[in-house]
């Protein structure tokens, strides 16, 4: 079973319902979104505001919110050997400017997430820029196939920041219109 949730997204659905909705043109992406003080408009998924709370950074709160529904579903069947993979392109880049190196450590976040699980799990961090999510899925599948783990929970989280926007813009990976990644008419 595939379970995916984008924090605050309208497309936060379990199993194949999300994929079926995408095939029918459904999307959590909206057009005309402006970011920070930028006057450019982008097509982005609107994510609810998740502030930092005492003792936790903003990205920690996003990750904990994202896995909450999975934790509830998985708590019913915790048997077997588990692996938690934290996947991120850069982590909490805003913390770099503030000099919060220890607070924004990805391994610290991965450890904190494991502490919230209702079962024992090993942990890994996959941070390989844009390919992080796909690489985490491949790595998790390989670990199961090799018999090293029975279950893998992958948590993907990133902070939208000026750094992220400029990075994707430099790859021409942002648009004013919604993308259609599985649209056969776009293949030449």
PDB file of C-alpha atoms in Angstrom:
ATOM      1  CA  UNK A   1       0.000   0.000   0.000  1.00  0.00           C
ATOM      2  CA  UNK A   2       1.200   3.468  -0.862  1.00  0.00           C
ATOM      3  CA  UNK A   3       0.482   6.248   1.595  1.00  0.00           C
ATOM      4  CA  UNK A   4       1.446   9.814   0.796  1.00  0.00           C
ATOM      5  CA  UNK A   5       0.585  13.133   2.313  1.00  0.00           C
ATOM      6  CA  UNK A   6       1.690  16.625   1.455  1.00  0.00           C
ATOM      7  CA  UNK A   7       1.247  18.679   4.610  1.00  0.00           C
ATOM      8  CA  UNK A   8      -1.893  20.761   4.267  1.00  0.00           C
ATOM      9  CA  UNK A   9      -2.490  19.757   0.658  1.00  0.00           C
ATOM     10  CA  UNK A  10      -5.933  18.936  -0.661  1.00  0.00           C
ATOM     11  CA  UNK A  11      -4.348  15.879  -2.300  1.00  0.00           C
ATOM     12  CA  UNK A  12      -3.562  14.206   1.045  1.00  0.00           C
ATOM     13  CA  UNK A  13      -5.109  10.845   0.227  1.00  0.00           C
ATOM     14  CA  UNK A  14      -4.173   7.252   0.933  1.00  0.00           C
ATOM     15  CA  UNK A  15      -3.641   4.331  -1.458  1.00  0.00           C
ATOM     16  CA  UNK A  16      -4.320   4.622  -5.187  1.00  0.00           C
ATOM     17  CA  UNK A  17      -6.946   7.355  -4.810  1.00  0.00           C
ATOM     18  CA  UNK A  18      -4.272  10.048  -5.193  1.00  0.00           C
ATOM     19  CA  UNK A  19      -2.886   8.520  -8.395  1.00  0.00           C
ATOM     20  CA  UNK A  20      -6.394   8.076  -9.814  1.00  0.00           C
ATOM     21  CA  UNK A  21      -7.175  11.728  -8.996  1.00  0.00           C
ATOM     22  CA  UNK A  22      -3.992  12.795 -10.800  1.00  0.00           C
ATOM     23  CA  UNK A  23      -4.979  10.735 -13.864  1.00  0.00           C
ATOM     24  CA  UNK A  24      -8.329  12.586 -13.909  1.00  0.00           C
ATOM     25  CA  UNK A  25      -6.585  15.975 -13.778  1.00  0.00           C
ATOM     26  CA  UNK A  26      -6.847  16.492 -10.010  1.00  0.00           C
ATOM     27  CA  UNK A  27      -4.060  18.458  -8.395  1.00  0.00           C
ATOM     28  CA  UNK A  28      -3.100  20.252  -5.214  1.00  0.00           C
ATOM     29  CA  UNK A  29      -1.210  22.756  -7.391  1.00  0.00           C
ATOM     30  CA  UNK A  30      -2.589  26.274  -7.791  1.00  0.00           C
ATOM     31  CA  UNK A  31      -1.498  28.933 -10.264  1.00  0.00           C
ATOM     32  CA  UNK A  32      -0.755  32.587  -9.544  1.00  0.00           C
ATOM     33  CA  UNK A  33       1.134  32.000  -6.290  1.00  0.00           C
ATOM     34  CA  UNK A  34       3.635  34.688  -5.275  1.00  0.00           C
ATOM     35  CA  UNK A  35       6.427  33.776  -2.897  1.00  0.00           C
ATOM     36  CA  UNK A  36       7.863  36.179  -0.310  1.00  0.00           C
ATOM     37  CA  UNK A  37       8.300  39.634  -1.858  1.00  0.00           C
ATOM     38  CA  UNK A  38       8.757  38.257  -5.366  1.00  0.00           C
ATOM     39  CA  UNK A  39       6.389  39.650  -7.993  1.00  0.00           C
ATOM     40  CA  UNK A  40       6.779  36.579 -10.214  1.00  0.00           C
ATOM     41  CA  UNK A  41       3.888  34.123 -10.194  1.00  0.00           C
ATOM     42  CA  UNK A  42       4.367  30.370  -9.987  1.00  0.00           C
ATOM     43  CA  UNK A  43       2.231  27.251 -10.011  1.00  0.00           C
ATOM     44  CA  UNK A  44       2.818  25.716  -6.562  1.00  0.00           C
ATOM     45  CA  UNK A  45       1.075  23.455  -4.088  1.00  0.00           C
ATOM     46  CA  UNK A  46      -0.271  25.623  -1.320  1.00  0.00           C
ATOM     47  CA  UNK A  47       0.997  24.286   1.987  1.00  0.00           C
ATOM     48  CA  UNK A  48      -0.489  25.368   5.281  1.00  0.00           C
ATOM     49  CA  UNK A  49       1.708  27.534   7.445  1.00  0.00           C
ATOM     50  CA  UNK A  50       3.562  25.353   9.936  1.00  0.00           C
ATOM     51  CA  UNK A  51       5.411  27.572  12.408  1.00  0.00           C
ATOM     52  CA  UNK A  52       8.275  26.555  14.652  1.00  0.00           C
ATOM     53  CA  UNK A  53       7.237  25.744  18.195  1.00  0.00           C
ATOM     54  CA  UNK A  54       9.233  25.758  21.382  1.00  0.00           C
ATOM     55  CA  UNK A  55      11.949  23.132  21.055  1.00  0.00           C
ATOM     56  CA  UNK A  56      11.148  22.266  17.432  1.00  0.00           C
ATOM     57  CA  UNK A  57      12.023  23.927  14.160  1.00  0.00           C
ATOM     58  CA  UNK A  58       9.513  24.606  11.400  1.00  0.00           C
ATOM     59  CA  UNK A  59      10.768  21.693   9.308  1.00  0.00           C
ATOM     60  CA  UNK A  60      10.523  19.345  12.308  1.00  0.00           C
ATOM     61  CA  UNK A  61       6.883  20.343  12.716  1.00  0.00           C
ATOM     62  CA  UNK A  62       6.232  19.796   9.000  1.00  0.00           C
ATOM     63  CA  UNK A  63       7.813  16.331   9.109  1.00  0.00           C
ATOM     64  CA  UNK A  64       5.933  15.335  12.264  1.00  0.00           C
ATOM     65  CA  UNK A  65       2.661  16.575  10.757  1.00  0.00           C
ATOM     66  CA  UNK A  66       3.328  14.694   7.520  1.00  0.00           C
ATOM     67  CA  UNK A  67       3.944  11.342   9.204  1.00  0.00           C
ATOM     68  CA  UNK A  68       1.146  11.596  11.774  1.00  0.00           C
ATOM     69  CA  UNK A  69      -1.489   9.849   9.619  1.00  0.00           C
ATOM     70  CA  UNK A  70       1.021   7.165   8.609  1.00  0.00           C
ATOM     71  CA  UNK A  71       1.993   6.592  12.244  1.00  0.00           C
ATOM     72  CA  UNK A  72      -1.659   6.102  13.184  1.00  0.00           C
ATOM     73  CA  UNK A  73      -2.192   3.598  10.365  1.00  0.00           C
ATOM     74  CA  UNK A  74       1.076   1.746  10.968  1.00  0.00           C
ATOM     75  CA  UNK A  75       0.683   1.462  14.736  1.00  0.00           C
ATOM     76  CA  UNK A  76      -1.865  -1.302  14.185  1.00  0.00           C
ATOM     77  CA  UNK A  77       0.781  -3.543  12.556  1.00  0.00           C
ATOM     78  CA  UNK A  78       4.237  -2.768  13.972  1.00  0.00           C
ATOM     79  CA  UNK A  79       5.654  -6.278  13.502  1.00  0.00           C
ATOM     80  CA  UNK A  80       8.843  -6.827  11.551  1.00  0.00           C
ATOM     81  CA  UNK A  81      11.990  -4.820  11.045  1.00  0.00           C
ATOM     82  CA  UNK A  82      11.435  -1.142  10.157  1.00  0.00           C
ATOM     83  CA  UNK A  83      13.540   1.510   8.438  1.00  0.00           C
ATOM     84  CA  UNK A  84      12.679   5.219   8.501  1.00  0.00           C
ATOM     85  CA  UNK A  85      14.188   7.231   5.652  1.00  0.00           C
ATOM     86  CA  UNK A  86      14.223  11.032   5.865  1.00  0.00           C
ATOM     87  CA  UNK A  87      14.350  12.470   2.354  1.00  0.00           C
ATOM     88  CA  UNK A  88      15.086  16.148   1.686  1.00  0.00           C
ATOM     89  CA  UNK A  89      16.723  18.266  -0.987  1.00  0.00           C
ATOM     90  CA  UNK A  90      18.410  20.648   1.465  1.00  0.00           C
ATOM     91  CA  UNK A  91      16.677  20.517   4.834  1.00  0.00           C
ATOM     92  CA  UNK A  92      16.000  23.718   6.728  1.00  0.00           C
ATOM     93  CA  UNK A  93      18.090  26.186   4.749  1.00  0.00           C
ATOM     94  CA  UNK A  94      16.802  29.212   6.674  1.00  0.00           C
ATOM     95  CA  UNK A  95      18.634  27.868   9.739  1.00  0.00           C
ATOM     96  CA  UNK A  96      21.962  28.140   7.927  1.00  0.00           C
ATOM     97  CA  UNK A  97      21.709  31.921   7.900  1.00  0.00           C
ATOM     98  CA  UNK A  98      20.874  31.942  11.602  1.00  0.00           C
ATOM     99  CA  UNK A  99      23.887  29.771  12.508  1.00  0.00           C
ATOM    100  CA  UNK A 100      21.716  26.978  13.923  1.00  0.00           C
ATOM    101  CA  UNK A 101      23.907  24.152  12.602  1.00  0.00           C
ATOM    102  CA  UNK A 102      23.184  21.694  15.430  1.00  0.00           C
ATOM    103  CA  UNK A 103      19.481  22.526  15.554  1.00  0.00           C
ATOM    104  CA  UNK A 104      18.990  21.901  11.812  1.00  0.00           C
ATOM    105  CA  UNK A 105      21.073  18.722  11.549  1.00  0.00           C
ATOM    106  CA  UNK A 106      19.266  16.225   9.307  1.00  0.00           C
ATOM    107  CA  UNK A 107      20.436  13.282  11.414  1.00  0.00           C
ATOM    108  CA  UNK A 108      19.027  15.021  14.485  1.00  0.00           C
ATOM    109  CA  UNK A 109      15.673  15.370  12.690  1.00  0.00           C
ATOM    110  CA  UNK A 110      15.704  11.736  11.552  1.00  0.00           C
ATOM    111  CA  UNK A 111      16.400  10.626  15.133  1.00  0.00           C
ATOM    112  CA  UNK A 112      13.605  12.834  16.469  1.00  0.00           C
ATOM    113  CA  UNK A 113      11.141  11.364  13.947  1.00  0.00           C
ATOM    114  CA  UNK A 114      12.084   7.812  14.972  1.00  0.00           C
ATOM    115  CA  UNK A 115      11.372   8.704  18.599  1.00  0.00           C
ATOM    116  CA  UNK A 116       7.765   9.525  17.607  1.00  0.00           C
ATOM    117  CA  UNK A 117       7.179   6.108  16.019  1.00  0.00           C
ATOM    118  CA  UNK A 118       5.174   3.561  18.036  1.00  0.00           C
ATOM    119  CA  UNK A 119       7.713   0.867  17.086  1.00  0.00           C
ATOM    120  CA  UNK A 120      11.498   0.445  16.815  1.00  0.00           C
ATOM    121  CA  UNK A 121      13.072   1.538  13.530  1.00  0.00           C
ATOM    122  CA  UNK A 122      16.520   2.129  12.134  1.00  0.00           C
ATOM    123  CA  UNK A 123      17.066   5.459  10.380  1.00  0.00           C
ATOM    124  CA  UNK A 124      18.717   6.881   7.285  1.00  0.00           C
ATOM    125  CA  UNK A 125      18.939  10.295   5.649  1.00  0.00           C
ATOM    126  CA  UNK A 126      18.837  10.761   1.881  1.00  0.00           C
ATOM    127  CA  UNK A 127      19.829  14.275   0.833  1.00  0.00           C
ATOM    128  CA  UNK A 128      20.754  14.352  -2.843  1.00  0.00           C
ATOM    129  CA  UNK A 129      19.131  17.553  -4.154  1.00  0.00           C
ATOM    130  CA  UNK A 130      16.252  17.054  -6.592  1.00  0.00           C
ATOM    131  CA  UNK A 131      16.614  13.280  -6.773  1.00  0.00           C
ATOM    132  CA  UNK A 132      16.254  12.776  -2.989  1.00  0.00           C
ATOM    133  CA  UNK A 133      12.650  11.537  -3.059  1.00  0.00           C
ATOM    134  CA  UNK A 134      13.149   9.061  -5.881  1.00  0.00           C
ATOM    135  CA  UNK A 135      16.430   7.853  -4.428  1.00  0.00           C
ATOM    136  CA  UNK A 136      14.754   7.301  -1.025  1.00  0.00           C
ATOM    137  CA  UNK A 137      12.044   5.163  -2.664  1.00  0.00           C
ATOM    138  CA  UNK A 138      14.624   3.135  -4.622  1.00  0.00           C
ATOM    139  CA  UNK A 139      16.818   2.679  -1.538  1.00  0.00           C
ATOM    140  CA  UNK A 140      13.829   1.613   0.578  1.00  0.00           C
ATOM    141  CA  UNK A 141      12.673  -0.895  -2.044  1.00  0.00           C
ATOM    142  CA  UNK A 142      16.214  -2.287  -2.338  1.00  0.00           C
ATOM    143  CA  UNK A 143      16.418  -2.727   1.439  1.00  0.00           C
ATOM    144  CA  UNK A 144      13.161  -4.712   1.457  1.00  0.00           C
ATOM    145  CA  UNK A 145      14.174  -6.749  -1.605  1.00  0.00           C
ATOM    146  CA  UNK A 146      17.497  -7.610   0.048  1.00  0.00           C
ATOM    147  CA  UNK A 147      15.621  -8.882   3.106  1.00  0.00           C
ATOM    148  CA  UNK A 148      17.210  -6.300   5.422  1.00  0.00           C
ATOM    149  CA  UNK A 149      13.859  -4.711   6.359  1.00  0.00           C
ATOM    150  CA  UNK A 150      10.228  -5.759   6.276  1.00  0.00           C
ATOM    151  CA  UNK A 151       8.865  -2.204   6.129  1.00  0.00           C
ATOM    152  CA  UNK A 152      10.176   1.214   5.121  1.00  0.00           C
ATOM    153  CA  UNK A 153       8.573   4.543   6.039  1.00  0.00           C
ATOM    154  CA  UNK A 154       9.843   7.412   3.879  1.00  0.00           C
ATOM    155  CA  UNK A 155       9.322  10.966   5.086  1.00  0.00           C
ATOM    156  CA  UNK A 156       9.999  13.697   2.546  1.00  0.00           C
ATOM    157  CA  UNK A 157      10.197  17.271   3.761  1.00  0.00           C
ATOM    158  CA  UNK A 158      11.598  20.524   2.435  1.00  0.00           C
ATOM    159  CA  UNK A 159      11.378  24.166   3.262  1.00  0.00           C
ATOM    160  CA  UNK A 160      10.272  26.537   0.533  1.00  0.00           C
ATOM    161  CA  UNK A 161      12.748  29.388   0.635  1.00  0.00           C
ATOM    162  CA  UNK A 162      14.400  31.953  -1.601  1.00  0.00           C
ATOM    163  CA  UNK A 163      17.276  29.450  -2.003  1.00  0.00           C
ATOM    164  CA  UNK A 164      14.872  26.719  -3.185  1.00  0.00           C
ATOM    165  CA  UNK A 165      12.939  28.997  -5.549  1.00  0.00           C
ATOM    166  CA  UNK A 166      16.115  30.364  -7.159  1.00  0.00           C
ATOM    167  CA  UNK A 167      17.545  26.849  -7.482  1.00  0.00           C
ATOM    168  CA  UNK A 168      14.497  25.454  -9.288  1.00  0.00           C
ATOM    169  CA  UNK A 169      14.235  28.617 -11.374  1.00  0.00           C
ATOM    170  CA  UNK A 170      17.854  28.151 -12.543  1.00  0.00           C
ATOM    171  CA  UNK A 171      16.894  24.674 -13.823  1.00  0.00           C
ATOM    172  CA  UNK A 172      13.851  26.149 -15.607  1.00  0.00           C
ATOM    173  CA  UNK A 173      11.805  23.851 -13.364  1.00  0.00           C
ATOM    174  CA  UNK A 174       9.182  26.440 -12.319  1.00  0.00           C
ATOM    175  CA  UNK A 175       6.246  27.543 -14.382  1.00  0.00           C
ATOM    176  CA  UNK A 176       3.217  29.814 -14.260  1.00  0.00           C
ATOM    177  CA  UNK A 177       1.090  26.859 -15.380  1.00  0.00           C
ATOM    178  CA  UNK A 178       0.456  23.435 -13.860  1.00  0.00           C
ATOM    179  CA  UNK A 179       2.811  20.695 -15.000  1.00  0.00           C
ATOM    180  CA  UNK A 180       1.552  17.472 -16.551  1.00  0.00           C
ATOM    181  CA  UNK A 181       4.310  14.949 -15.814  1.00  0.00           C
ATOM    182  CA  UNK A 182       2.410  11.983 -17.307  1.00  0.00           C
ATOM    183  CA  UNK A 183       0.971  13.780 -20.341  1.00  0.00           C
ATOM    184  CA  UNK A 184       1.707  11.716 -23.480  1.00  0.00           C
ATOM    185  CA  UNK A 185       1.003  14.733 -25.707  1.00  0.00           C
ATOM    186  CA  UNK A 186       4.147  16.395 -24.315  1.00  0.00           C
ATOM    187  CA  UNK A 187       6.422  13.533 -25.447  1.00  0.00           C
ATOM    188  CA  UNK A 188       7.909  14.223 -28.853  1.00  0.00           C
TER     189      UNK A 188
END
